[in-house]
């Protein structure tokens, strides 16, 4: 792979697939991926909590893997396939994981929720029948300041081992 | 009728949050031409500003303006927290510093840019020359005679002092056979909501301004912003989008909000500011940072005969809006008596200023700290007399049979379950069983294992008299409900609160549905828009269920009465014979002779062939207010069981039980969520969270890598039970629950660690209990006993 040469003050085309659709936007080299998704592509469901990779709120799926979108540049996402929280529900219907969050009161303010949903989606594909300890270990990469986590653990366990999300 | 209140209905707000469709402050669509602000922050705790060179920043392409404190002063008056209590010293604050900076993070200049990334570039280019000055950082040393002065208006850096003593206190204290004394230090923490703050001010035609902001107090914020930027209040509309956690941190009116609103008017363009996490950690209000020196005098049975406290709270550099800096101080001194029958009490309560970030109201306010002190003393009494700590508490508590009871500082406890909640929590965690198997040295399987209790009263739903008693004469206390039946028969209810995750759209709809006698599905709740909702106090201090619930019940009752009058006219029956239930009015005992709500509503809006009763006005809406009594007192008992690793000092919470009493439950699922979340914050506060300043006032941990928040691996399973003792003093029977989780968790965890280490003679009187601290204490004892 050859190094793409970019100039700092130019806006560059970024083409990628987001939630199943081909999308193209423009970004300066320094633009964070989270800002690109939110402000350039108009998908504000991904939230920015700390901008230094700790809180996990901005997590999205990049080529199927849960990753922080605040610690990478938009240009790095060229050609990738990204899923954000807006891509989870099937039309008007919440997917099983989302419905489980509602049923278990696994969100209060909802600011951290998008990132947790994305991490849990990836996690349950990798570990379809996790133990509670494994769920808590995965969740420890996210900060929720409202719920105390228990309800989130219950929600994730409730859909585990039942044919995925 | 009680059809919806009390049910664990799922939340209406969840679907759009889960789909990523909710709009938080940074998601509100920006109008074309929006300007973005960036704040240049002081790197010094105390310094004179010699010069602010804006030339390089102003020359940057995409920069509209770079403004100094003097420039901003032309648009925003200095803000003053108007606390009216004896012993308080008023002082002002420039929203952007002009001459002196008084804490690391205080704003000294503002850049106005076409793009938020460019704003960050410009911040780097503003050259500020400072003359650094000696700073007062330590909250004890700040009142020394030679300490650097924080404000000219605050001699000796003592910004408030209040004293209280009951008659005959000294005699009562002297007469008791036992006295114990301790000094408790409660470290400085923050609410740290996951969403940082932000605001967007949009000029409207005719000189009006729509101000979107992430706040818990839209109406009070509107009044303050209008006043300090000189905008007619009637032309200012405050709109609250979804708020990503508040916890009191957003029940403040911050400098950036005044600046953003003022500059939108000045430039006649939309202006936006979004905070980053570092700014959140160093400029949002911090909380706690208290010292309690407590002396308790007691008899041989462990009954408290007299209590003396010296409470000192660190206000930081400025008293803030709207609560000032005495809420923590007066709260700590007044609430410390808790559920106990303490009749002889004396306090000295002081707030001091230092060159550190401003301190304000975070979930629990003073209560986690003052209960750390009194509950710590209950354990010390127990150890001193060799009585079980639970038994000492049970003996000192006000028994339910003696309620209502007025405590020593004049607060009435109308109903409650102090002993019952403790006994139930003991049963839930098998307290007796654990004690029976606990060795004197507390060492089990290589770890020190202990159990700790916190039983407490929780101030909630404070009304105007409660705020007046603490000097906050400009804090209203009441909230407002407006209930409207639309021509379609659907119900829209407006309430003067602003949620940040509490589920108001669900819980208030439950309350209105029952009060009106309609289906939950037909009620829509609207809040957080000053153009739509009548004035009220807002959401903080565990008040929404009490004040908003009360106001909505009163308004709904008036609407229901009007529907009955209209129905009586239609049915040609006497009003007193007409009942309204399940969306329909009928003559009592004759279900078939009735009229549905839609037809009543059409009649009220003159949209059918029927007429209104003589003298009845058109429309079907009523507004009412509710100002509850002094306070509405909830209560709870928390018990934590912990294991302390003797080598590395780490604390693991092995079991946790809560029995809470917030009166009548509106939605048990949401109440449980409030308690779980509060306990998690309390565990964080007890074991890991603390803002650390060095001697020069530099904050040492202004990232989330260093300011540790609890994760899913730190929080145990919680066994949760409820007792319902509906309040008899407030409409609806509800008591608040927002803060109880954190209030109980901090002392319970500290006391459990204290119990675990009691065999070593280690007393716990500080927080947080970092592993290094505990490991060091354990090592000291072991090394001492080995030598």
XYZ file of C-alpha atoms in Angstrom, chain B residues 180-743:
564
model
C -14.911 10.711 70.576
C -13.376 13.042 68.069
C -12.375 12.662 64.429
C -11.369 14.760 61.454
C -12.836 13.633 58.143
C -11.555 14.799 54.773
C -13.790 14.389 51.737
C -11.808 14.650 48.494
C -12.756 16.812 45.541
C -14.729 15.082 42.780
C -16.884 16.055 39.835
C -20.139 15.030 38.190
C -18.325 14.310 34.916
C -21.404 13.808 32.746
C -20.498 11.822 29.656
C -21.679 14.648 27.436
C -19.597 17.782 27.924
C -21.408 21.110 27.962
C -22.230 23.300 25.011
C -24.602 25.915 23.660
C -25.850 27.437 20.412
C -27.328 30.943 20.238
C -29.402 31.754 17.176
C -30.564 35.345 16.493
C -34.189 35.534 15.421
C -36.014 38.304 13.570
C -36.816 41.342 15.668
C -33.864 41.068 18.014
C -34.941 37.853 19.690
C -32.557 35.050 20.536
C -33.100 31.304 20.689
C -30.568 29.794 23.024
C -30.030 26.040 22.940
C -28.042 24.866 25.922
C -27.255 21.728 27.847
C -28.812 22.681 31.169
C -30.990 21.398 33.992
C -32.442 24.840 34.790
C -33.817 26.517 31.638
C -35.896 29.207 33.317
C -33.374 30.342 35.913
C -30.760 30.317 33.177
C -32.937 32.529 30.992
C -33.417 35.063 33.770
C -29.698 35.199 34.523
C -28.512 35.355 30.906
C -31.043 38.087 30.093
C -29.937 40.096 33.104
C -26.187 39.879 32.581
C -26.122 40.348 28.797
C -28.813 43.019 28.841
C -31.325 41.197 26.656
C -35.039 41.589 27.380
C -36.089 38.339 29.032
C -39.180 38.244 26.854
C -36.951 38.101 23.752
C -34.849 35.210 24.989
C -36.038 31.656 24.467
C -34.067 28.846 26.118
C -34.415 25.420 24.530
C -32.898 22.324 26.099
C -32.037 19.488 23.723
C -31.347 15.988 25.034
C -28.855 16.304 27.870
C -26.200 13.631 28.245
C -26.101 13.504 32.005
C -26.276 16.419 34.413
C -25.850 15.349 38.050
C -25.936 18.998 39.163
C -22.946 19.882 37.016
C -25.387 21.323 34.494
C -27.565 23.019 37.116
C -25.185 25.963 36.912
C -25.061 29.019 34.702
C -21.569 29.156 33.271
C -19.448 31.964 31.795
C -19.462 30.408 28.320
C -23.249 30.566 28.202
C -23.270 34.324 28.795
C -20.500 34.856 26.249
C -22.144 32.723 23.554
C -25.510 34.427 23.927
C -23.979 37.913 24.042
C -21.787 37.375 20.976
C -24.678 36.053 18.895
C -26.442 39.336 19.562
C -23.293 41.326 18.919
C -22.364 39.659 15.624
C -25.994 39.060 14.623
C -24.978 35.538 13.652
C -25.513 32.122 15.193
C -22.741 31.339 17.675
C -21.878 27.898 18.959
C -19.566 26.573 21.613
C -18.917 22.914 22.395
C -16.742 22.015 25.346
C -14.002 19.418 25.176
C -13.304 16.939 27.950
C -10.292 18.746 29.357
C -12.344 21.926 29.672
C -15.101 19.913 31.307
C -12.740 18.498 33.889
C -11.031 21.775 34.795
C -13.780 24.394 34.379
C -17.063 22.686 35.268
C -17.937 22.926 38.917
C -16.201 20.424 41.138
C -17.752 19.186 44.316
C -17.098 17.970 47.884
C -13.645 19.052 49.166
C -14.856 19.265 52.743
C -13.338 18.828 56.171
C -15.475 17.804 59.132
C -14.077 17.973 62.630
C -16.637 16.134 64.680
C -16.932 15.526 68.396
C -19.646 13.243 69.612
C -20.629 12.859 73.257
C -22.535 9.690 74.159
C -23.633 7.504 77.035
C -22.748 3.910 77.863
C -25.555 2.602 75.667
C -24.176 4.405 72.660
C -26.908 7.055 72.638
C -25.662 10.369 71.309
C -26.028 13.097 73.925
C -24.498 15.948 71.968
C -22.764 16.579 68.661
C -20.341 19.332 67.755
C -19.060 19.901 64.246
C -16.706 22.244 62.513
C -17.441 22.078 58.825
C -15.149 23.683 56.284
C -15.864 23.568 52.569
C -13.645 24.735 49.744
C -15.552 27.066 47.408
C -12.718 27.288 44.915
C -12.086 30.631 43.260
C -15.639 31.920 42.797
C -19.125 31.632 44.115
C -21.214 30.401 41.174
C -24.715 30.960 39.801
C -27.383 30.181 40.848
C -26.562 28.507 44.165
C -23.551 30.472 45.349
C -20.947 28.657 47.390
C -22.731 28.124 50.698
C -25.006 25.252 49.703
C -22.329 22.696 50.517
C -21.439 24.455 53.748
C -24.901 24.927 55.157
C -25.913 21.532 53.826
C -23.043 19.726 55.514
C -23.674 21.443 58.813
C -27.452 21.021 58.761
C -27.897 17.542 57.282
C -25.315 15.749 59.392
C -27.868 14.853 62.064
C -29.548 12.437 59.636
C -32.133 9.981 60.940
C -30.821 10.240 64.490
C -32.413 11.731 67.564
C -29.737 14.340 68.157
C -31.145 17.201 70.197
C -28.002 18.954 71.399
C -26.027 20.235 68.462
C -23.543 22.991 67.723
C -21.731 23.829 64.542
C -19.331 26.261 63.000
C -19.651 26.161 59.227
C -17.114 27.890 57.011
C -16.630 28.246 53.291
C -13.228 29.376 52.110
C -11.976 30.568 48.748
C -8.829 29.207 47.126
C -7.120 29.473 43.760
C -8.779 26.292 42.499
C -11.755 25.608 40.235
C -15.182 26.693 41.515
C -17.060 24.139 43.593
C -20.790 23.613 43.296
C -23.647 21.186 43.561
C -22.995 17.627 42.377
C -25.416 14.782 43.096
C -25.826 14.491 46.854
C -24.266 17.933 47.442
C -23.040 17.890 51.048
C -24.696 14.650 52.042
C -22.116 12.034 50.968
C -19.550 13.973 52.991
C -21.556 14.780 56.116
C -22.785 11.186 56.296
C -19.213 10.036 55.873
C -18.643 11.950 59.119
C -21.698 11.013 61.184
C -21.792 7.409 59.983
C -18.082 7.148 60.629
C -18.751 8.333 64.184
C -21.522 5.751 64.669
C -18.958 3.048 63.878
C -16.445 4.587 66.257
C -19.020 4.671 69.055
C -19.744 1.006 68.362
C -16.093 0.027 68.480
C -15.526 2.106 71.600
C -18.357 0.438 73.498
C -18.077 -2.943 71.777
C -21.653 -2.766 70.540
C -22.557 -3.749 66.987
C -22.617 -0.720 64.643
C -26.105 -1.609 63.420
C -27.351 -1.705 66.997
C -25.865 1.709 67.771
C -27.724 3.152 64.795
C -31.016 1.445 65.670
C -30.827 2.850 69.189
C -30.209 6.390 67.984
C -32.739 6.494 65.138
C -36.048 8.271 65.393
C -38.573 5.420 65.542
C -41.381 5.486 62.987
C -43.906 5.696 65.803
C -42.474 9.091 66.780
C -42.921 10.621 63.307
C -43.653 13.365 62.348
C -40.583 14.697 64.089
C -38.719 17.967 63.731
C -34.960 17.716 63.830
C -32.591 19.944 65.736
C -32.174 22.436 62.868
C -35.929 22.686 62.279
C -36.450 20.230 59.427
C -39.612 18.159 59.679
C -39.489 14.431 58.944
C -43.124 13.636 58.182
C -42.921 9.949 57.381
C -40.079 7.475 57.028
C -38.705 4.066 57.883
C -35.294 4.528 59.441
C -35.105 1.421 61.613
C -37.198 -0.656 59.203
C -34.951 0.126 56.243
C -31.831 -0.770 58.196
C -33.301 -4.040 59.432
C -34.434 -4.925 55.909
C -31.017 -4.139 54.438
C -29.363 -6.257 57.154
C -31.577 -9.146 56.215
C -30.955 -8.662 52.498
C -27.196 -8.957 52.930
C -27.296 -11.516 55.779
C -25.618 -9.105 58.142
C -25.934 -11.323 61.199
C -24.583 -14.324 59.328
C -21.570 -12.385 58.144
C -20.863 -10.990 61.596
C -21.157 -14.451 63.152
C -18.409 -15.771 60.894
C -16.149 -12.734 61.079
C -12.901 -13.144 63.038
C -11.591 -10.350 65.259
C -8.629 -9.721 62.960
C -11.025 -9.611 59.975
C -8.612 -11.765 57.976
C -10.446 -14.358 55.866
C -8.725 -16.247 53.041
C -5.862 -13.788 52.962
C -8.000 -10.662 52.711
C -9.374 -8.243 55.271
C -13.131 -8.535 55.047
C -15.566 -6.069 56.552
C -19.102 -4.769 56.391
C -20.242 -1.163 56.519
C -23.525 0.659 56.911
C -24.896 4.019 55.946
C -28.372 4.934 57.120
C -29.461 8.367 56.068
C -32.179 10.851 55.431
C -32.188 12.346 51.941
C -33.269 15.907 51.400
C -35.509 16.107 48.349
C -38.128 18.362 46.808
C -36.963 21.495 48.577
C -39.502 24.298 48.458
C -38.998 28.036 48.779
C -38.844 27.949 52.602
C -36.002 25.436 52.397
C -33.962 27.654 50.076
C -34.741 30.766 52.140
C -33.455 28.997 55.250
C -30.122 28.638 53.447
C -29.918 32.188 52.136
C -30.967 31.493 48.553
C -33.668 34.122 48.298
C -33.496 34.232 44.498
C -34.073 30.514 44.069
C -37.809 30.083 43.531
C -38.555 26.580 44.868
C -41.862 26.051 43.068
C -42.418 24.269 39.796
C -45.265 24.575 37.352
C -47.512 22.246 35.442
C -49.789 23.143 32.550
C -52.209 20.423 31.534
C -54.113 20.827 28.289
C -56.725 18.619 26.711
C -56.527 19.249 22.984
C -59.671 19.367 20.785
C -58.894 15.780 19.764
C -59.133 14.659 23.385
C -55.420 13.956 23.601
C -53.492 15.486 26.479
C -50.395 17.671 26.369
C -48.767 18.423 29.708
C -46.024 20.990 30.167
C -43.767 20.981 33.196
C -40.963 23.334 34.237
C -38.308 20.649 34.540
C -35.514 19.513 32.236
C -34.433 15.894 32.143
C -30.949 14.499 31.676
C -31.808 10.816 31.581
C -34.384 10.538 34.373
C -37.236 9.465 32.081
C -39.581 12.415 32.645
C -41.573 11.778 29.464
C -42.610 8.471 30.970
C -42.965 9.198 34.684
C -44.768 12.526 34.381
C -47.162 10.965 31.843
C -47.940 8.280 34.424
C -48.694 10.966 36.998
C -50.873 13.035 34.659
C -52.764 10.004 33.332
C -53.826 9.048 36.856
C -54.570 12.567 38.025
C -56.696 13.274 34.978
C -58.243 9.838 34.619
C -57.032 9.121 31.100
C -54.883 6.570 29.320
C -51.115 6.891 29.675
C -50.802 6.563 25.889
C -52.844 9.742 25.398
C -50.524 11.968 27.464
C -47.540 13.753 25.933
C -45.060 15.592 28.169
C -43.228 18.720 27.051
C -40.423 20.363 28.996
C -37.199 22.237 28.406
C -38.507 25.108 26.254
C -39.165 28.434 27.933
C -41.377 29.513 25.024
C -43.771 26.655 25.705
C -43.501 25.886 29.394
C -44.444 28.231 32.257
C -41.742 29.400 34.660
C -40.327 27.085 37.285
C -37.222 26.154 39.186
C -35.902 23.169 37.239
C -34.359 19.783 37.825
C -31.782 19.291 40.582
C -31.658 18.289 44.242
C -34.028 15.337 43.786
C -36.960 17.608 43.176
C -38.747 16.785 39.925
C -41.052 14.031 41.182
C -42.069 16.151 44.162
C -42.426 19.617 42.634
C -43.241 18.717 39.030
C -45.427 15.797 40.061
C -47.264 17.982 42.552
C -47.783 20.814 40.070
C -49.063 18.460 37.376
C -51.470 16.759 39.781
C -52.872 20.117 40.840
C -53.271 21.330 37.254
C -54.740 18.020 36.081
C -57.228 18.041 38.929
C -58.486 21.443 37.812
C -58.867 20.214 34.229
C -60.680 17.123 35.424
C -63.052 19.273 37.444
C -63.774 21.387 34.386
C -64.432 18.278 32.309
C -66.879 17.122 34.956
C -68.687 20.468 34.869
C -68.967 20.383 31.074
C -70.074 16.748 31.171
C -72.706 17.520 33.784
C -74.084 20.224 31.518
C -74.161 17.843 28.528
C -75.706 15.033 30.576
C -78.109 17.371 32.344
C -76.911 16.058 35.678
C -75.596 17.655 38.828
C -71.784 18.113 38.799
C -71.399 16.207 42.042
C -73.122 13.209 40.435
C -70.657 13.062 37.548
C -67.485 10.998 37.732
C -64.632 11.162 35.249
C -62.521 8.065 34.759
C -60.746 6.212 31.974
C -61.265 9.087 29.574
C -65.017 9.269 30.000
C -67.527 11.069 32.189
C -70.691 9.434 33.350
C -73.355 9.768 35.973
C -72.309 7.869 39.075
C -73.910 4.452 39.078
C -75.231 4.834 35.515
C -72.280 3.878 33.302
C -74.397 4.029 30.164
C -75.316 7.682 30.694
C -72.035 9.330 29.809
C -69.957 11.346 27.384
C -66.438 10.710 26.214
C -63.526 13.030 26.577
C -63.311 13.912 22.926
C -66.845 15.214 22.922
C -66.176 17.151 26.111
C -63.078 18.649 24.509
C -64.895 19.562 21.304
C -67.481 21.307 23.429
C -64.798 23.234 25.296
C -63.313 24.402 22.011
C -66.751 25.204 20.491
C -66.266 22.620 17.777
C -69.629 20.879 17.915
C -73.297 21.675 18.317
C -73.171 21.687 22.123
C -72.711 24.671 24.405
C -70.645 25.255 27.493
C -72.264 25.717 30.896
C -73.040 29.335 31.649
C -69.990 31.216 32.882
C -67.542 28.534 31.741
C -64.556 29.742 29.663
C -63.504 28.253 26.370
C -60.541 25.918 26.157
C -59.523 23.027 28.329
C -56.275 23.815 30.032
C -55.121 24.781 33.487
C -51.862 25.861 35.010
C -50.922 25.332 38.602
C -47.861 25.696 40.752
C -46.458 23.632 43.512
C -44.124 24.814 46.205
C -43.585 21.940 48.605
C -42.829 22.407 52.302
C -39.323 23.069 53.633
C -38.027 19.729 52.351
C -39.466 16.319 51.584
C -37.383 13.774 53.458
C -36.655 10.385 51.908
C -34.473 7.785 53.616
C -32.498 4.623 52.985
C -29.970 2.192 54.378
C -27.023 0.898 52.383
C -24.761 -1.955 53.469
C -21.549 -2.875 51.681
C -19.369 -5.930 52.219
C -15.786 -5.573 51.070
C -12.510 -7.430 50.829
C -9.260 -5.466 51.117
C -6.166 -7.011 49.591
C -3.441 -6.860 52.230
C -0.665 -6.601 49.657
C -1.870 -4.139 47.041
C -4.583 -2.375 49.034
C -7.286 -2.916 46.455
C -10.879 -2.942 47.634
C -13.342 -5.350 46.114
C -17.025 -4.936 46.907
C -18.323 -8.455 47.430
C -21.959 -7.689 48.222
C -24.146 -4.619 48.351
C -27.674 -4.071 49.626
C -29.946 -1.039 49.545
C -33.359 -0.570 51.089
C -34.731 2.758 49.990
C -37.847 4.711 50.900
C -38.869 7.473 48.511
C -42.521 7.352 49.418
C -44.872 6.472 46.626
C -43.024 4.979 43.653
C -44.017 6.391 40.273
C -42.052 3.906 38.161
C -40.098 1.242 40.078
C -37.852 0.456 37.104
C -36.739 4.070 36.825
C -36.324 4.414 40.598
C -34.103 1.337 40.618
C -32.082 2.836 37.779
C -31.538 6.031 39.747
C -30.298 4.063 42.750
C -28.026 1.774 40.737
C -26.445 4.705 38.950
C -26.040 6.663 42.159
C -24.397 3.755 43.942
C -21.923 3.416 41.065
C -21.013 7.078 41.368
C -20.681 6.691 45.127
C -18.376 3.717 44.746
C -16.271 5.772 42.356
C -16.168 8.626 44.836
C -15.246 6.346 47.735
C -12.502 4.399 45.991
C -11.060 6.181 42.965
C -12.365 9.597 41.988
C -10.513 12.741 43.019
C -9.286 15.915 41.374
C -5.742 16.486 42.533
C -4.105 19.923 42.545
C -0.409 20.381 43.155
C 0.959 23.104 45.426
C 0.898 25.587 42.580
C -2.685 24.893 41.682
C -2.013 22.782 38.614
C -4.621 20.099 38.217
C -2.828 16.784 37.909
C -5.482 14.625 36.339
C -7.446 16.469 33.672
C -8.055 13.503 31.384
C -10.288 10.486 31.768
C -7.151 8.359 31.808
C -6.156 9.962 35.095
C -9.465 10.968 36.632
C -10.743 7.460 37.202
C -14.424 6.719 36.754
C -15.862 3.356 37.740
C -16.357 0.800 34.986
C -18.522 -2.303 34.758
C -15.784 -4.277 36.494
C -15.859 -2.061 39.593
C -19.575 -2.229 40.336
C -21.056 -5.221 42.185
C -24.511 -6.714 41.980
C -26.846 -4.675 44.131
C -29.695 -6.179 46.106
C -32.402 -3.547 46.118
C -35.544 -3.271 48.209
C -38.158 -0.576 48.711
C -40.293 0.586 51.568
C -43.030 3.035 50.656
C -43.836 5.663 53.269
C -45.741 8.240 51.233
C -45.109 11.791 52.342
C -48.106 13.373 54.023
C -46.707 16.892 53.650
C -46.484 17.020 49.839
C -49.038 16.524 47.058
C -48.874 13.070 45.500
C -46.978 11.285 48.258
C -43.730 11.241 46.264
C -40.275 11.817 47.709
C -37.136 12.361 45.659
C -34.694 9.593 44.808
C -32.119 11.152 42.515
C -29.296 11.463 45.015
C -29.799 8.638 47.503
C -27.582 6.176 45.651
C -24.458 8.249 45.912
C -25.226 9.551 49.403
